[in-house]
C-alpha angles and dihedrals in degrees: 000000000000123000125248116247119208116202122196107223140178133221090272090065090050091048092055093043095048100039114117092198122095092225120051123189115203105194123175155125128280120302094011091132094245097141096035092052093047089054091050089053091051092049093049092050091048090053097044098054141344111295138162102216124187122199116194140193130163097256140022094238091054090049091054094047096049130013097022091051092045092050091055091047092051094047092045091052089050090047090240101113117110120167092222091061092063122073103207094192096054094027093232128145115199130199118179103304096344131088137192113203126190118212138166127222092233092095106063093184093054091055089063091058097052119104117183140177090200127024125196120184114191117205088008091181089073096064128071127244095253092057089049091050093052091051096042097052089055095051118091099188142026123349118206122196125186126186145135121260093250096109127113124252090253094056113123092233092063092051095052117118133194095047141106118245122200124184119203135173139195087278088068090061108078092180095065115120116247094241091055091049089051092051092051094047091051088067089074089073101025099048118004092189093052089046090055092051105033100024103038098024094231133138111258118212113225108214089158095062112144095214131051113203146161131214126246138183093205135078104212130168134029121326102237097181147284134282125209134192121188130225138148127182104004102019128042128241107242135198124186133178122218124209122188127202114167108303093342123098121194118198123197125192111222103165133023111157141133128220098037121148124198096272090050091053092048091051090050092050091052090050090055090056094240113165124171097331113131117265110196109206141190103278091213088080106057095156092052092047090051092049091051090048091052087050088068104269132119094240115166134179115247115238108237115199129181112312090002093163094060091040091054091048090053091050091054092045089059088073138061101251124221120182119202108249094235092055092096100162092046090050090052091049095047091050096049099038108112144150117279120244133209125240090276093054097254116143117252127211093251135069124255100254129210108076097050107098099118090038090056089051091052090046092054093055094042093052092051099040109029105047119094092235093058096037090057095044111128093022120112112195125199131183120231130193 
């Protein structure tokens, strides 16, 4: 006779379980147990009856750091984890006639081969609408989406209809340690906007956004070059392309991924079909730039003068900005990018850094290609009578 397993759950688990809608949005602040509860739901369904469950994040490294690790922790706590049940190569956990597979959206072709009875997308705001569409049309049952309310009003998730939306906060997680609760509640006085988003789980309007922009599905104009910002464990490496047509500048996000080493970046660049076009890079990484250059690409360090951040912002502000509609991370950055304030709430002459990686990449290329000084470089003008 089998044993009875008791699982401690939160309201998020109940919301998913009781929802009558096929698509369930779990929106909330930090530490509200959104992801953990969604994983518990997937495990319960896998144990109750045969299911092919797919769990998705944008990249493989982010999968390994978060939902894959959490799945093992949950199963270990329930005394259900056995190494032989998990195929590391294919990232599939099996239980009787059920399976839970972990995939990233990096491989567009692989998305077309996935068939699921349940789909769970963690940090759904990171993926584009096309990737969601390809996954959704191959899912026969419930679709679970979890994300923080940091997305812009034009994000595809906010425009979705025929779904249930549940908002939760840290207060809905009774298992949260007291010191973590204290740290979250301190945001109410330290950063009212962050408190609204991460403490109360609410969308925060950004009237102080530095950039005004529109979305486009087209890439019109001349490709003037690429911009690249480097990251690794905490920050992503980013690549953007800039297209100029008159006074309009279109920016397309091509790469936004953590955990990439030099060879990974070179492979990605080859996949984008980049030849000898200029790639203006963060000058703080000269060794990395040189390795990419030796890999066959025209990678160059950006020249940062005094107050280069504000200068780059001004260069971009000289143009009507269009962001390609599939550039989801760049859209999120552009929407949230604002001027910093002091402790009294007065605006400072510098942006509030943090979520600005793709913006930095765009700034590098704009500074080197769109200023008169650099546009005229290599041209010697004489006057004749």
